[in-house]
Tab-separated table of C-alpha atoms and ligand atoms in Angstrom:
chain	number	residue	atom	x	y	z
A	147	UNK	CA	-6.840	-22.318	-2.708
A	148	UNK	CA	-4.648	-20.547	-5.254
A	149	UNK	CA	-1.157	-19.648	-4.075
A	150	UNK	CA	-0.713	-16.047	-2.924
A	151	UNK	CA	2.703	-14.843	-4.083
A	152	UNK	CA	4.787	-12.640	-1.827
A	153	UNK	CA	4.957	-10.119	-4.643
A	154	UNK	CA	3.333	-9.478	-7.994
A	155	UNK	CA	3.696	-6.188	-9.911
A	156	UNK	CA	0.922	-4.323	-11.738
A	157	UNK	CA	1.831	-3.663	-15.379
A	158	UNK	CA	-1.503	-2.668	-16.836
A	159	UNK	CA	-0.922	1.012	-17.639
A	160	UNK	CA	1.122	2.318	-20.581
A	161	UNK	CA	3.867	-0.302	-20.201
A	162	UNK	CA	2.953	-2.267	-23.346
A	163	UNK	CA	2.512	0.893	-25.409
A	164	UNK	CA	5.930	2.296	-24.480
A	165	UNK	CA	7.678	-1.055	-24.874
A	166	UNK	CA	6.104	-1.398	-28.310
A	167	UNK	CA	7.476	2.044	-29.149
A	168	UNK	CA	11.008	0.846	-28.297
A	169	UNK	CA	10.633	-2.135	-30.588
A	170	UNK	CA	9.054	-0.122	-33.414
A	171	UNK	CA	11.820	2.478	-33.321
A	172	UNK	CA	14.661	0.057	-32.636
A	173	UNK	CA	15.701	2.017	-29.520
A	174	UNK	CA	16.450	-0.748	-27.066
A	175	UNK	CA	19.875	0.214	-25.658
A	176	UNK	CA	20.722	2.817	-23.025
A	177	UNK	CA	20.966	5.448	-25.764
A	178	UNK	CA	17.189	5.491	-26.246
A	179	UNK	CA	14.951	8.470	-25.422
A	180	UNK	CA	13.035	6.872	-22.525
A	181	UNK	CA	16.225	6.954	-20.432
A	182	UNK	CA	16.410	10.744	-20.408
A	183	UNK	CA	12.679	11.022	-19.884
A	184	UNK	CA	12.714	8.590	-16.955
A	185	UNK	CA	15.762	10.246	-15.386
A	186	UNK	CA	14.289	13.731	-15.636
A	187	UNK	CA	10.813	12.791	-14.480
A	188	UNK	CA	12.013	10.639	-11.605
A	189	UNK	CA	14.528	13.244	-10.386
A	190	UNK	CA	11.827	15.936	-10.557
A	191	UNK	CA	9.464	13.723	-8.587
A	192	UNK	CA	11.918	13.564	-5.671
A	193	UNK	CA	12.907	17.216	-5.980
A	194	UNK	CA	16.403	16.607	-7.365
A	195	UNK	CA	18.172	18.255	-10.294
A	196	UNK	CA	19.820	15.158	-11.766
A	197	UNK	CA	18.883	11.509	-12.195
A	198	UNK	CA	21.252	8.799	-13.408
A	199	UNK	CA	19.521	5.553	-14.328
A	200	UNK	CA	21.486	2.369	-13.655
A	201	UNK	CA	20.945	-1.356	-13.885
A	202	UNK	CA	19.828	-1.933	-10.269
A	203	UNK	CA	19.713	-0.440	-6.789
A	204	UNK	CA	22.799	-2.325	-5.606
A	205	UNK	CA	25.130	-0.880	-8.226
A	206	UNK	CA	23.607	2.553	-7.583
A	207	UNK	CA	25.175	2.265	-4.113
A	208	UNK	CA	28.540	1.197	-5.567
A	209	UNK	CA	28.514	4.230	-7.846
A	210	UNK	CA	27.409	6.558	-5.015
A	211	UNK	CA	30.184	5.461	-2.653
A	212	UNK	CA	32.830	5.678	-5.366
A	213	UNK	CA	31.568	9.008	-6.733
A	214	UNK	CA	31.955	10.519	-3.267
A	215	UNK	CA	35.602	9.437	-3.209
A	216	UNK	CA	35.141	7.028	-0.312
A	217	UNK	CA	37.872	4.391	-0.172
A	218	UNK	CA	40.805	2.901	1.714
A	219	UNK	CA	41.088	4.168	5.282
A	220	UNK	CA	37.567	5.606	5.406
A	221	UNK	CA	34.671	4.492	7.575
A	222	UNK	CA	30.989	4.678	6.678
A	223	UNK	CA	28.220	4.372	9.281
A	224	UNK	CA	25.112	2.428	8.268
A	225	UNK	CA	22.316	0.397	9.853
A	226	UNK	CA	23.107	-3.250	10.504
A	227	UNK	CA	19.512	-4.119	9.599
A	228	UNK	CA	19.618	-3.717	5.828
A	229	UNK	CA	20.365	-5.527	2.597
A	230	UNK	CA	23.924	-6.689	1.830
A	231	UNK	CA	24.172	-4.208	-1.096
A	232	UNK	CA	24.752	-1.329	1.352
A	233	UNK	CA	27.700	-2.805	3.238
A	234	UNK	CA	29.023	-4.505	0.076
A	235	UNK	CA	29.356	-1.150	-1.697
A	236	UNK	CA	31.414	0.195	1.216
A	237	UNK	CA	33.619	-2.891	1.464
A	238	UNK	CA	34.191	-3.089	-2.309
A	239	UNK	CA	35.350	0.532	-2.270
A	240	UNK	CA	37.987	-0.489	0.292
A	241	UNK	CA	36.318	1.334	3.196
A	242	UNK	CA	35.095	-0.036	6.532
A	243	UNK	CA	31.377	-0.381	7.352
A	244	UNK	CA	30.476	0.609	10.916
A	245	UNK	CA	27.032	-0.555	11.968
A	246	UNK	CA	24.312	0.881	14.162
A	247	UNK	CA	21.454	-1.048	15.777
A	248	UNK	CA	17.827	-0.433	14.817
A	249	UNK	CA	14.744	0.840	16.566
A	250	UNK	CA	12.668	-2.218	17.578
A	251	UNK	CA	9.413	-0.692	16.291
A	252	UNK	CA	10.189	1.311	13.135
A	253	UNK	CA	13.044	-1.106	12.219
A	254	UNK	CA	15.072	1.893	11.013
A	255	UNK	CA	18.535	2.814	12.254
A	256	UNK	CA	18.424	4.128	15.843
A	257	UNK	CA	19.754	7.611	15.123
A	258	UNK	CA	20.613	8.169	18.793
A	259	UNK	CA	23.380	5.597	18.461
A	260	UNK	CA	25.156	7.217	15.514
A	261	UNK	CA	27.308	9.849	17.197
A	262	UNK	CA	29.126	7.336	19.408
A	263	UNK	CA	30.321	5.576	16.231
A	264	UNK	CA	31.859	8.657	14.605
A	265	UNK	CA	35.688	8.650	14.498
A	266	UNK	CA	38.255	10.789	12.644
A	267	UNK	CA	38.015	8.216	9.827
A	268	UNK	CA	34.264	8.557	9.329
A	269	UNK	CA	33.485	9.931	5.899
A	270	UNK	CA	29.765	9.319	5.471
A	271	UNK	CA	26.516	8.123	6.995
A	272	UNK	CA	24.562	5.787	4.758
A	273	UNK	CA	20.916	6.104	5.729
A	274	UNK	CA	18.628	3.259	4.648
A	275	UNK	CA	14.879	3.661	4.974
A	276	UNK	CA	13.423	0.289	5.904
A	277	UNK	CA	10.177	-1.367	4.759
A	278	UNK	CA	7.896	1.695	4.583
A	279	UNK	CA	8.835	4.328	7.143
A	280	UNK	CA	11.720	6.728	6.651
A	281	UNK	CA	14.608	7.117	9.070
A	282	UNK	CA	14.382	10.181	11.317
A	283	UNK	CA	16.485	12.442	9.075
A	284	UNK	CA	16.815	15.668	11.091
A	285	UNK	CA	19.196	14.263	13.737
A	286	UNK	CA	21.223	12.576	10.974
A	287	UNK	CA	21.533	15.825	9.019
A	288	UNK	CA	22.553	17.688	12.205
A	289	UNK	CA	25.289	15.112	12.904
A	290	UNK	CA	26.520	15.139	9.318
A	291	UNK	CA	26.746	18.955	9.393
A	292	UNK	CA	28.464	18.983	12.775
A	293	UNK	CA	31.113	16.441	11.763
A	294	UNK	CA	31.447	17.324	8.062
A	295	UNK	CA	30.148	13.985	6.782
A	296	UNK	CA	28.407	13.044	3.552
A	297	UNK	CA	24.955	11.506	3.670
A	298	UNK	CA	24.163	8.751	1.199
A	299	UNK	CA	20.437	8.096	1.288
A	300	UNK	CA	19.376	4.612	0.209
A	301	UNK	CA	15.735	5.227	-0.676
A	302	UNK	CA	15.399	1.950	-2.623
A	303	UNK	CA	12.151	1.073	-0.844
A	304	UNK	CA	10.745	4.588	-0.485
A	305	UNK	CA	9.206	5.630	-3.814
A	306	UNK	CA	6.559	8.237	-3.085
A	307	UNK	CA	7.398	8.479	0.648
A	308	UNK	CA	8.110	11.780	2.399
A	309	UNK	CA	9.870	12.826	5.601
A	310	UNK	CA	8.220	15.868	7.203
A	311	UNK	CA	6.698	16.623	3.803
A	312	UNK	CA	9.993	16.426	1.871
A	313	UNK	CA	10.460	13.577	-0.618
A	314	UNK	CA	12.597	10.631	0.388
A	315	UNK	CA	15.390	10.737	-2.143
A	316	UNK	CA	15.956	14.456	-1.618
A	317	UNK	CA	18.338	14.161	1.360
A	318	UNK	CA	22.128	14.233	1.397
A	319	UNK	CA	24.710	14.310	-1.358
A	320	UNK	CA	23.323	11.368	-3.316
A	321	UNK	CA	20.212	9.246	-2.951
A	322	UNK	CA	19.646	5.877	-4.586
A	323	UNK	CA	16.603	3.857	-5.639
A	324	UNK	CA	15.824	0.331	-6.833
A	325	UNK	CA	13.174	-0.637	-9.369
A	326	UNK	CA	13.114	-4.371	-8.700
A	327	UNK	CA	9.559	-5.752	-9.248
A	328	UNK	CA	8.725	-5.698	-5.540
A	329	UNK	CA	9.207	-1.913	-5.408
A	330	UNK	CA	6.378	0.616	-5.688
A	331	UNK	CA	7.423	1.191	-9.282
A	332	UNK	CA	9.444	-1.288	-11.292
A	333	UNK	CA	11.544	-1.594	-14.417
A	334	UNK	CA	12.144	-5.351	-14.031
A	335	UNK	CA	15.682	-4.699	-12.852
A	336	UNK	CA	16.834	-1.133	-12.463
A	337	UNK	CA	18.006	1.647	-10.226
A	338	UNK	CA	18.604	5.383	-10.088
A	339	UNK	CA	21.007	7.801	-8.442
A	340	UNK	CA	19.704	11.305	-7.816
A	341	UNK	CA	21.648	14.367	-6.755
A	342	UNK	CA	21.619	18.172	-6.924
A	343	UNK	CA	25.365	18.388	-7.522
A	344	UNK	CA	26.286	18.701	-11.193
A	345	UNK	CA	29.833	17.398	-10.698
A	346	UNK	CA	28.644	14.355	-8.742
A	347	UNK	CA	26.014	13.669	-11.410
A	348	UNK	CA	28.703	13.823	-14.098
A	349	UNK	CA	30.902	11.478	-12.098
A	350	UNK	CA	28.072	8.988	-11.591
A	351	UNK	CA	27.335	9.097	-15.327
A	352	UNK	CA	30.968	8.423	-16.114
A	353	UNK	CA	31.236	5.571	-13.577
A	354	UNK	CA	28.064	4.056	-15.021
A	355	UNK	CA	29.558	4.056	-18.487
A	356	UNK	CA	33.038	2.522	-18.053
A	357	UNK	CA	34.553	6.003	-17.606
A	358	UNK	CA	34.698	6.506	-21.358
A	359	UNK	CA	36.147	9.946	-22.052
A	360	UNK	CA	34.241	12.312	-24.342
A	361	UNK	CA	37.395	13.271	-26.303
A	362	UNK	CA	39.354	10.001	-26.346
A	363	UNK	CA	36.659	7.386	-25.980
A	364	UNK	CA	38.801	4.305	-25.521
A	365	UNK	CA	41.499	5.899	-23.392
A	366	UNK	CA	40.651	5.564	-19.689
A	367	UNK	CA	41.965	7.600	-16.766
A	368	UNK	CA	39.843	5.640	-14.310
A	369	UNK	CA	37.959	2.345	-14.008
A	370	UNK	CA	34.185	2.450	-14.206
A	371	UNK	CA	31.512	-0.160	-14.770
A	372	UNK	CA	28.819	-0.907	-17.278
A	373	UNK	CA	25.859	-0.090	-15.024
A	374	UNK	CA	23.669	1.188	-17.870
A	375	UNK	CA	19.895	0.793	-17.932
A	376	UNK	CA	18.232	-0.124	-21.236
A	377	UNK	CA	15.614	1.974	-23.018
A	378	UNK	CA	13.230	-0.983	-22.587
A	379	UNK	CA	13.559	-0.768	-18.814
A	380	UNK	CA	13.196	3.009	-18.829
A	381	UNK	CA	10.037	2.665	-20.960
A	382	UNK	CA	8.556	0.542	-18.160
A	383	UNK	CA	9.780	3.090	-15.637
A	384	UNK	CA	8.053	6.005	-17.378
A	385	UNK	CA	4.776	4.076	-17.510
A	386	UNK	CA	5.047	3.042	-13.874
A	387	UNK	CA	5.982	6.524	-12.676
A	388	UNK	CA	2.733	7.851	-14.168
A	389	UNK	CA	0.952	5.762	-11.537
A	390	UNK	CA	3.137	6.309	-8.488
A	391	UNK	CA	0.510	8.204	-6.469
A	392	UNK	CA	-2.074	5.534	-7.198
A	393	UNK	CA	0.431	2.821	-6.229
A	394	UNK	CA	1.243	4.537	-2.932
A	395	UNK	CA	-2.497	4.750	-2.156
A	396	UNK	CA	-2.952	1.084	-3.023
A	397	UNK	CA	-0.149	0.056	-0.675
A	398	UNK	CA	-1.487	2.250	2.112
A	399	UNK	CA	-4.881	0.634	1.662
A	400	UNK	CA	-3.298	-2.830	1.840
A	401	UNK	CA	-1.336	-1.908	4.955
A	402	UNK	CA	-4.402	-0.499	6.676
A	403	UNK	CA	-6.458	-3.552	5.783
A	404	UNK	CA	-3.842	-5.964	7.103
A	405	UNK	CA	-3.572	-3.920	10.314
A	406	UNK	CA	-7.338	-3.904	10.764
A	407	UNK	CA	-7.512	-7.692	10.323
A	408	UNK	CA	-4.423	-8.646	12.322
A	409	UNK	CA	-4.375	-6.282	15.294
A	410	UNK	CA	-6.331	-8.710	17.497
A	411	UNK	CA	-3.601	-11.371	17.258
A	412	UNK	CA	-1.674	-10.793	20.485
A	413	UNK	CA	1.555	-12.534	19.435
A	414	UNK	CA	2.242	-10.298	16.421
A	415	UNK	CA	3.996	-6.948	16.374
A	416	UNK	CA	2.637	-5.077	13.319
A	417	UNK	CA	4.240	-2.215	11.364
A	418	UNK	CA	3.916	1.252	12.928
A	419	UNK	CA	1.200	3.036	10.864
A	420	UNK	CA	2.722	6.465	11.326
A	421	UNK	CA	5.316	8.490	13.167
A	422	UNK	CA	5.499	12.248	13.724
A	423	UNK	CA	7.394	12.577	10.449
A	424	UNK	CA	5.724	10.113	8.049
A	425	UNK	CA	2.853	7.794	7.276
A	426	UNK	CA	3.851	4.239	6.435
A	427	UNK	CA	3.820	3.383	2.707
A	428	UNK	CA	4.117	-0.372	3.473
A	429	UNK	CA	6.751	-1.286	0.902
A	430	UNK	CA	6.315	-4.670	2.554
A	431	UNK	CA	4.018	-5.653	5.405
A	432	UNK	CA	6.356	-7.009	8.055
A	433	UNK	CA	5.457	-8.992	11.161
A	434	UNK	CA	7.614	-9.602	14.222
A	435	UNK	CA	6.772	-12.488	16.539
A	436	UNK	CA	6.515	-11.407	20.159
A	437	UNK	CA	8.334	-13.378	22.852
A	438	UNK	CA	5.197	-15.297	23.855
A	439	UNK	CA	5.080	-17.017	20.422
A	440	UNK	CA	6.869	-20.348	20.963
A	441	UNK	CA	8.465	-20.525	17.495
A	442	UNK	CA	10.611	-18.305	15.310
A	443	UNK	CA	10.119	-16.677	11.891
A	444	UNK	CA	11.390	-19.711	9.965
A	445	UNK	CA	8.719	-21.924	11.495
A	446	UNK	CA	6.001	-19.288	11.014
A	447	UNK	CA	6.924	-19.025	7.325
A	448	UNK	CA	6.801	-22.822	6.996
A	449	UNK	CA	3.247	-22.812	8.403
A	450	UNK	CA	2.189	-20.143	5.904
A	451	UNK	CA	3.966	-21.990	3.102
A	452	UNK	CA	1.805	-25.048	3.792
A	453	UNK	CA	-1.176	-22.814	3.040
A	454	UNK	CA	0.535	-21.607	-0.183
A	455	UNK	CA	1.106	-18.130	1.206
A	456	UNK	CA	4.367	-16.529	0.093
A	457	UNK	CA	6.652	-14.948	2.686
A	458	UNK	CA	10.209	-13.625	2.978
A	459	UNK	CA	12.400	-13.467	6.039
A	460	UNK	CA	13.528	-10.070	7.342
A	461	UNK	CA	17.046	-8.898	6.486
A	462	UNK	CA	19.909	-10.650	8.268
A	463	UNK	CA	22.161	-8.190	10.137
A	464	UNK	CA	25.345	-7.013	8.436
A	465	UNK	CA	27.458	-7.717	11.551
A	466	UNK	CA	26.294	-11.350	11.499
A	467	UNK	CA	27.122	-11.988	7.827
A	468	UNK	CA	29.659	-14.812	7.440
A	469	UNK	CA	31.210	-13.078	4.434
A	470	UNK	CA	32.112	-10.029	6.550
A	471	UNK	CA	33.014	-11.954	9.702
A	472	UNK	CA	35.458	-13.995	7.587
A	473	UNK	CA	37.088	-10.716	6.516
A	474	UNK	CA	37.662	-9.878	10.181
A	475	UNK	CA	34.925	-7.264	10.269
A	476	UNK	CA	32.495	-6.691	13.156
A	477	UNK	CA	34.414	-8.491	15.915
A	478	UNK	CA	32.576	-7.974	19.214
A	479	UNK	CA	29.721	-6.066	17.570
A	480	UNK	CA	26.291	-6.705	19.080
A	481	UNK	CA	23.015	-5.103	18.009
A	482	UNK	CA	20.329	-6.787	20.110
A	483	UNK	CA	17.287	-5.092	18.576
A	484	UNK	CA	18.294	-5.928	15.001
A	485	UNK	CA	19.443	-9.454	15.915
A	486	UNK	CA	16.046	-10.069	17.452
A	487	UNK	CA	13.909	-8.839	14.543
A	488	UNK	CA	16.124	-10.688	12.057
A	489	UNK	CA	15.165	-13.919	13.841
A	490	UNK	CA	11.541	-13.116	14.671
A	491	UNK	CA	10.527	-11.059	11.623
A	492	UNK	CA	9.199	-11.892	8.168
A	493	UNK	CA	6.864	-10.319	5.690
A	494	UNK	CA	3.654	-11.488	4.122
A	495	UNK	CA	2.275	-10.947	0.575
A	496	UNK	CA	2.694	-7.245	-0.186
A	497	UNK	CA	2.849	-6.893	-3.992
A	498	UNK	CA	1.075	-4.209	-5.973
A	499	UNK	CA	-1.360	-6.719	-7.523
A	500	UNK	CA	-2.533	-8.090	-4.141
A	501	UNK	CA	-6.346	-8.046	-3.798
A	502	UNK	CA	-8.576	-7.479	-0.756
A	503	UNK	CA	-9.697	-11.115	-0.978
A	504	UNK	CA	-6.099	-12.312	-0.840
A	505	UNK	CA	-5.419	-10.070	2.166
A	506	UNK	CA	-8.475	-11.548	3.908
A	507	UNK	CA	-7.242	-15.061	3.118
A	508	UNK	CA	-3.761	-14.323	4.521
A	509	UNK	CA	-5.302	-12.787	7.668
A	510	UNK	CA	-7.604	-15.783	8.148
A	511	UNK	CA	-4.653	-18.173	7.891
A	512	UNK	CA	-2.624	-16.095	10.361
A	513	UNK	CA	-5.550	-16.279	12.803
A	514	UNK	CA	-5.607	-20.070	12.416
A	515	UNK	CA	-1.865	-20.307	13.101
A	516	UNK	CA	-1.621	-17.807	15.941
A	517	UNK	CA	-5.214	-17.552	17.182
B	124	PLP	C1	17.237	-0.872	1.021
B	124	PLP	C2	17.670	-1.513	-0.252
B	124	PLP	N1	18.798	-1.098	-0.853
B	124	PLP	C3	19.237	-1.640	-1.996
B	124	PLP	C4	18.540	-2.651	-2.613
B	124	PLP	C5	19.101	-3.287	-3.840
B	124	PLP	O1	18.336	-3.068	-4.966
B	124	PLP	P1	18.405	-4.069	-6.231
B	124	PLP	O2	17.681	-5.302	-5.852
B	124	PLP	O3	17.731	-3.303	-7.315
B	124	PLP	O4	19.846	-4.307	-6.521
B	124	PLP	C6	17.356	-3.119	-2.043
B	124	PLP	C7	16.587	-4.191	-2.690
B	124	PLP	O5	15.535	-4.590	-2.302
B	124	PLP	C8	16.908	-2.545	-0.830
B	124	PLP	O6	15.791	-2.968	-0.214
C-alpha cells in the first residue's frame, strides 16, 4: 500500500502560469504586482477593506498584537487549545497570556468561561477558530463591547468558513490567516492580516517592512520586522484563491465521507458536522479517543503509522508548555477539557489532494485497529 500523507496540497490550477509570469517579468520580491492583487482579492473575500500579506500566519499574530499597542502590563485572553504562535505573539510583546479551556466537542474556546478571566489589565480577546468550526462569536463580541476590549481573530484555519453567514476573518479589529500548505489555500509559506481600519492597516504595513519611513527611509522611529511576502508566493495565492469555493466543497465532501465511514466505531469521537452558526469545513479531520479506548493518541498514531497512514497529534495546551511554565506563567492553571483532548486527540489525512480511495483505506485501517 502506498503511504497516505497527512497533507498534500492541490496545485493544478493557474499556479504554474502565474509563477511563470513572475519569472518572465523578473518580479519576484514583495514589490511585485501579485502582492497587491492577492491582498485586495483576499480582503474582499472576507469582507474587509485592507489586506496586508506577510510571510506566515505566526508573524501575522506578532504584527496584530503590536499594531494594537498591546505590551507590558497588558493581559490578553485566548484559548489554551491552540498553536504556540498565538501565546508567543502575546509574550513577545511583553504582555501576559490568560487562557480559557475549550468545549469538549467543538474544541473551540468555551466562551462562557471568558468573562471570569477579565481583569482591569485585559486589553484584548484573541479568538482562534479550531480545526473547522468557528468559535461562537456573538458572546465574545458582546463581552468585548461591554469591557472595551479589542478582538484579534486568528482565522488561520478558516478560509472560506462563515459564522452566522458572515465570513470568518471579518470579526474584530484585526483578523489573521495562514497559507501554510495544509490550509485550504496555500502560498507555500505565507500569511495575511485583514482589517477595516485604515490606520491599523498602515501600522501593520509599516511593522511588516522594518518601519521604514516614507520620507527618511533609513531613519527609524520604531522597530519593525521584515515580514514581507514575495511576489512568487502571492502568485500562488491568487491562483489558489480562484478555487477557494471548490476547495471548501472538497473538504466538506472529505469530512462527510470520513464521518459516514467512521461513525460506527464506538471508541471514536468525530468532529461535530455543524452547529447553529456554522457547517464544519474540516480544515483537518480530528479524532478523539473515548475513555473506553485503552490507549492514548500517541499509541493510536503509532498503529496508523505502521500502516503508512500519516497523522498529527492535536495541539498541546498553552498552560502546559514548558517554555511558558519556565517563565513562571500559568501556575495553578487547569483546563481539563483541553488537557484531555490534547492527550486523546489526533488527526488523520486531511489534505486537499486526498482521494475517496485513500479515505476508504484510512477508514478500513481504523476499523481494524478499533473494531
Ligand atoms: C490557528 C493557527 N494560528 C496560527 C498558525 C500559524 O501559521 P503559520 O504556520 O503560517 O505560521 C497556525 C498554523 O497552522 C494555526 O493553525
